[in-house]
């Protein structure tokens, strides 16, 4: 603040350097009294620690912004590299929080890209393909936070999502807000996706930019919650190189309970945990008197000693605050105590030091106030009006606020429509006043550019003009804005705010000129006015309230708060959305009958629904359920006031709440109740349910089965109710799957495919088709159609480019379907992709399932050594636990312990026991609890088989029977049958007493495996041959047994199933020993050792 970028210039563009125009031309291009602080920042910058962090604290006006600007200036002009001797200038992005934007989501960082220079824009365009490839459709989320990036990152798949969408009033869904149709659980996931997309954007920006990236976020004492979350994720990310971050805040406005205090501590703690260095906190104290004196002397073109009396007087009052030092000098000029002498051509004063000191008010803001009051009334009104908007504002909006007759209505103009000449005259007058404020140092001027001829869309019409339509100004300091607002008379303040709020709300509704900030600012003003009216003491409070805010006004305020809540929930700002909902609900009638009348029903419905969503989003399920009941209660009785479709958003939250309690059965019942309203009814009788499934499946195959050609031409579903219906079916399908309600699961998948054929694609379509393929293959043994559908599911996932939603179809299609008819190693790349997509998009559960399938497949196909696999499992389990994925970690630990046993590091004397570093099989989790129990069983069978405890393996096989669900984990279902069949046949030939029992169960499994292989399951060819060998051996058919053993060994080695070829050699060796071929037994025993190695 001790430089002047706003110097007045004469007509020739030359500044009056001495001040003959009566204004002080403050010293520029030099920073005073901050050499020590700059040196600390420079040292950190030169150390190349990244991301480097500097937090600047200090009182308002201490020069935080000016110091950062000086740092950028110095490094932009002096940076060099080894080749050319020069490096490109710093890429400097800045934004600041606004006290008026505390409830506006991402307002603190939203301005980072408002002023992008041409060289930077090229870098952004170069990043577009990388961002699109990595984030897919999630890249559109970036434009919600940074709409100015649309110019640089724009392509067909990255159009900015509409934040103003709503249902058409003519549909059944007219009263449902588009913001709340997204399922509540999914909105939590979407918040993760949004944060990860933003984090990846900054990773890409910092790594691909050829310039050092410096971010500066100022006034963090007013930071909004979502911006703070993003700041934390960026500053604790060790994958963001080349980043230097400045954060500025007023230390006197940040206490122990402030959000920034806790966030700063969290940032430092997480950086320490990750071993990130390069973070400092600098407190900018007031300047020493010597620095202030030098600044005053340079500004007045005097020597230090000549300016000393003036310095002493000013320093005594301002105590070295740079901003107030400048204001004090201007104040003395206005008082004619400090003047430019046109005879001596220098600045001078006649008063003594004490007299100068007495002229400067103890209330330093009074000097700023006096300066504004010294100006003409019209300019004062402009500044007061602008102060009620934002720190940065455009001239067009101020013009409309000053002259409402220029406001464009929704369809038609006001009856007082002005002429083009009148409009131009008013606009020119306003621009002159704003430029005058710039000259006085109160505002920052827009960037001066040569005017170009363009078509201008003004509030009153469209015509050709040479004028710039986006003249943007900003207050030079937030203290100036505060002072300008304080000029509004106390008695007129609320009327003034109400007028500004109402006009902003009307302007916000204009499609061409409305902006989201106008809604939030209008809300702030009108809610404040409303609170004031409510708190006016009166013996007849209700009458006073009715006189001040009649019902029509209250209805408009409720609608306004609803609009703000929709915008907030759209970017997952749950606290802000809740605040607006609570305000909006206060404006609604308290009488229940009136509240749910036609006049208020739509507004009430959406306010309660979003409030429930917001409460659920912040984890307050009790309050969320209370809001749900407000809506669901209107469904009761003989004459319900709310239809099922209207109650959908509340129902979805309620279902998620019940599911979170662990009551999956009730949640499934609720889902089915909702679906019954859509015409999807499920017979209660199992027999009828099976018949309906059979009929539905037949109908699907005949009429609705998708093909590659039909999928390519399918539209994306835009009807929000249809989208919700399809997502609800997918949710109910997942619940039925977990509850092992096979026929219900199958019926719901049939309904999903039917809806896809009728309406088109949604985010869940790929998962639905993959699940349907799973049903066809493993319930109806359709090995022809199901792989085709699995390929379609992957095709749809590729087409939709949603990283978040592609994890389930990739995992299901490959592991459960394609892994049966293709080499199992071919699925590895898809599980790796599912893992990477899940982590990149925030779908942690889907990513963890992908990595579990990945390591499990490695064990089967032996594509890496067992020690390498053990290392991957160790890392994977640690990552799962770090991400609170305890169930997936438990599943992975089973495979991990199996591998530890196989490589001789079981940690216990009995190698067949799964007890060691990874897990303890004796605990309840693995013995009784589903579904971990059924996942544990096959791996236990494998260990018993490989370590030769055939009796225990056979008994385990008899005990477990067919408890393993065929739809659960794909190829594991096939290998599980093999693990049970082999020891049963071995025991059938060695234990005559139990032979019949073992053989009967083994034959059932053999017939099952024969069917799979016959239908095309190539990965079970070797296992099938091994079972046939044991069967032949049990039948005393030595020649046939030899033939099958040798075929099995050959098949396993061909497919790189080395563990299984080793097992086959070992079992063949035992068989040869039994029939007296000791030489052959030794040969194959050595072969087993070689294969195991």
JSON list of N, CA, C and O in Angstrom, two decimals, residues 750-766:
[
{"chain": "A", "resi": 750, "resn": "UNK", "atom": "N", "xyz": [-33.19, -56.54, -14.68]},
{"chain": "A", "resi": 750, "resn": "UNK", "atom": "CA", "xyz": [-34.04, -56.57, -15.88]},
{"chain": "A", "resi": 750, "resn": "UNK", "atom": "C", "xyz": [-34.73, -55.22, -16.08]},
{"chain": "A", "resi": 750, "resn": "UNK", "atom": "O", "xyz": [-34.80, -54.71, -17.21]},
{"chain": "A", "resi": 751, "resn": "UNK", "atom": "N", "xyz": [-35.24, -54.64, -15.00]},
{"chain": "A", "resi": 751, "resn": "UNK", "atom": "CA", "xyz": [-35.90, -53.34, -15.08]},
{"chain": "A", "resi": 751, "resn": "UNK", "atom": "C", "xyz": [-34.92, -52.25, -15.52]},
{"chain": "A", "resi": 751, "resn": "UNK", "atom": "O", "xyz": [-35.27, -51.36, -16.29]},
{"chain": "A", "resi": 752, "resn": "UNK", "atom": "N", "xyz": [-33.67, -52.34, -15.05]},
{"chain": "A", "resi": 752, "resn": "UNK", "atom": "CA", "xyz": [-32.66, -51.36, -15.46]},
{"chain": "A", "resi": 752, "resn": "UNK", "atom": "C", "xyz": [-32.42, -51.40, -16.95]},
{"chain": "A", "resi": 752, "resn": "UNK", "atom": "O", "xyz": [-32.39, -50.36, -17.62]},
{"chain": "A", "resi": 753, "resn": "UNK", "atom": "N", "xyz": [-32.26, -52.60, -17.49]},
{"chain": "A", "resi": 753, "resn": "UNK", "atom": "CA", "xyz": [-31.99, -52.74, -18.92]},
{"chain": "A", "resi": 753, "resn": "UNK", "atom": "C", "xyz": [-33.19, -52.24, -19.73]},
{"chain": "A", "resi": 753, "resn": "UNK", "atom": "O", "xyz": [-33.03, -51.58, -20.77]},
{"chain": "A", "resi": 754, "resn": "UNK", "atom": "N", "xyz": [-34.40, -52.52, -19.25]},
{"chain": "A", "resi": 754, "resn": "UNK", "atom": "CA", "xyz": [-35.60, -52.05, -19.95]},
{"chain": "A", "resi": 754, "resn": "UNK", "atom": "C", "xyz": [-35.65, -50.52, -20.01]},
{"chain": "A", "resi": 754, "resn": "UNK", "atom": "O", "xyz": [-35.94, -49.93, -21.05]},
{"chain": "A", "resi": 755, "resn": "UNK", "atom": "N", "xyz": [-35.33, -49.87, -18.87]},
{"chain": "A", "resi": 755, "resn": "UNK", "atom": "CA", "xyz": [-35.36, -48.41, -18.82]},
{"chain": "A", "resi": 755, "resn": "UNK", "atom": "C", "xyz": [-34.27, -47.81, -19.70]},
{"chain": "A", "resi": 755, "resn": "UNK", "atom": "O", "xyz": [-34.47, -46.76, -20.34]},
{"chain": "A", "resi": 756, "resn": "UNK", "atom": "N", "xyz": [-33.11, -48.45, -19.74]},
{"chain": "A", "resi": 756, "resn": "UNK", "atom": "CA", "xyz": [-32.03, -47.96, -20.60]},
{"chain": "A", "resi": 756, "resn": "UNK", "atom": "C", "xyz": [-32.47, -48.00, -22.06]},
{"chain": "A", "resi": 756, "resn": "UNK", "atom": "O", "xyz": [-32.24, -47.06, -22.83]},
{"chain": "A", "resi": 757, "resn": "UNK", "atom": "N", "xyz": [-33.12, -49.08, -22.44]},
{"chain": "A", "resi": 757, "resn": "UNK", "atom": "CA", "xyz": [-33.59, -49.23, -23.82]},
{"chain": "A", "resi": 757, "resn": "UNK", "atom": "C", "xyz": [-34.65, -48.18, -24.15]},
{"chain": "A", "resi": 757, "resn": "UNK", "atom": "O", "xyz": [-34.69, -47.65, -25.26]},
{"chain": "A", "resi": 758, "resn": "UNK", "atom": "N", "xyz": [-35.51, -47.85, -23.18]},
{"chain": "A", "resi": 758, "resn": "UNK", "atom": "CA", "xyz": [-36.61, -46.91, -23.42]},
{"chain": "A", "resi": 758, "resn": "UNK", "atom": "C", "xyz": [-36.15, -45.45, -23.40]},
{"chain": "A", "resi": 758, "resn": "UNK", "atom": "O", "xyz": [-36.58, -44.64, -24.23]},
{"chain": "A", "resi": 759, "resn": "UNK", "atom": "N", "xyz": [-35.29, -45.10, -22.42]},
{"chain": "A", "resi": 759, "resn": "UNK", "atom": "CA", "xyz": [-35.00, -43.68, -22.18]},
{"chain": "A", "resi": 759, "resn": "UNK", "atom": "C", "xyz": [-33.59, -43.25, -22.58]},
{"chain": "A", "resi": 759, "resn": "UNK", "atom": "O", "xyz": [-33.37, -42.10, -22.94]},
{"chain": "A", "resi": 760, "resn": "UNK", "atom": "N", "xyz": [-32.63, -44.16, -22.48]},
{"chain": "A", "resi": 760, "resn": "UNK", "atom": "CA", "xyz": [-31.26, -43.77, -22.77]},
{"chain": "A", "resi": 760, "resn": "UNK", "atom": "C", "xyz": [-30.33, -44.05, -21.61]},
{"chain": "A", "resi": 760, "resn": "UNK", "atom": "O", "xyz": [-30.63, -44.86, -20.73]},
{"chain": "A", "resi": 761, "resn": "UNK", "atom": "N", "xyz": [-29.21, -43.35, -21.58]},
{"chain": "A", "resi": 761, "resn": "UNK", "atom": "CA", "xyz": [-28.14, -43.65, -20.63]},
{"chain": "A", "resi": 761, "resn": "UNK", "atom": "C", "xyz": [-28.09, -42.66, -19.48]},
{"chain": "A", "resi": 761, "resn": "UNK", "atom": "O", "xyz": [-28.39, -41.48, -19.64]},
{"chain": "A", "resi": 762, "resn": "UNK", "atom": "N", "xyz": [-27.69, -43.17, -18.32]},
{"chain": "A", "resi": 762, "resn": "UNK", "atom": "CA", "xyz": [-27.39, -42.34, -17.16]},
{"chain": "A", "resi": 762, "resn": "UNK", "atom": "C", "xyz": [-26.02, -42.76, -16.64]},
{"chain": "A", "resi": 762, "resn": "UNK", "atom": "O", "xyz": [-25.37, -43.66, -17.18]},
{"chain": "A", "resi": 763, "resn": "UNK", "atom": "N", "xyz": [-25.59, -42.12, -15.55]},
{"chain": "A", "resi": 763, "resn": "UNK", "atom": "CA", "xyz": [-24.28, -42.45, -14.98]},
{"chain": "A", "resi": 763, "resn": "UNK", "atom": "C", "xyz": [-24.19, -43.90, -14.51]},
{"chain": "A", "resi": 763, "resn": "UNK", "atom": "O", "xyz": [-23.11, -44.47, -14.41]},
{"chain": "A", "resi": 764, "resn": "UNK", "atom": "N", "xyz": [-25.35, -44.50, -14.18]},
{"chain": "A", "resi": 764, "resn": "UNK", "atom": "CA", "xyz": [-25.34, -45.86, -13.64]},
{"chain": "A", "resi": 764, "resn": "UNK", "atom": "C", "xyz": [-25.60, -46.92, -14.71]},
{"chain": "A", "resi": 764, "resn": "UNK", "atom": "O", "xyz": [-25.65, -48.11, -14.39]},
{"chain": "A", "resi": 765, "resn": "UNK", "atom": "N", "xyz": [-25.78, -46.54, -15.96]},
{"chain": "A", "resi": 765, "resn": "UNK", "atom": "CA", "xyz": [-26.17, -47.49, -17.00]},
{"chain": "A", "resi": 765, "resn": "UNK", "atom": "C", "xyz": [-25.12, -48.56, -17.23]},
{"chain": "A", "resi": 765, "resn": "UNK", "atom": "O", "xyz": [-25.43, -49.74, -17.40]},
{"chain": "A", "resi": 766, "resn": "UNK", "atom": "N", "xyz": [-23.85, -48.16, -17.27]},
{"chain": "A", "resi": 766, "resn": "UNK", "atom": "CA", "xyz": [-22.78, -49.14, -17.51]},
{"chain": "A", "resi": 766, "resn": "UNK", "atom": "C", "xyz": [-22.77, -50.19, -16.40]},
{"chain": "A", "resi": 766, "resn": "UNK", "atom": "O", "xyz": [-22.62, -51.39, -16.67]}
]
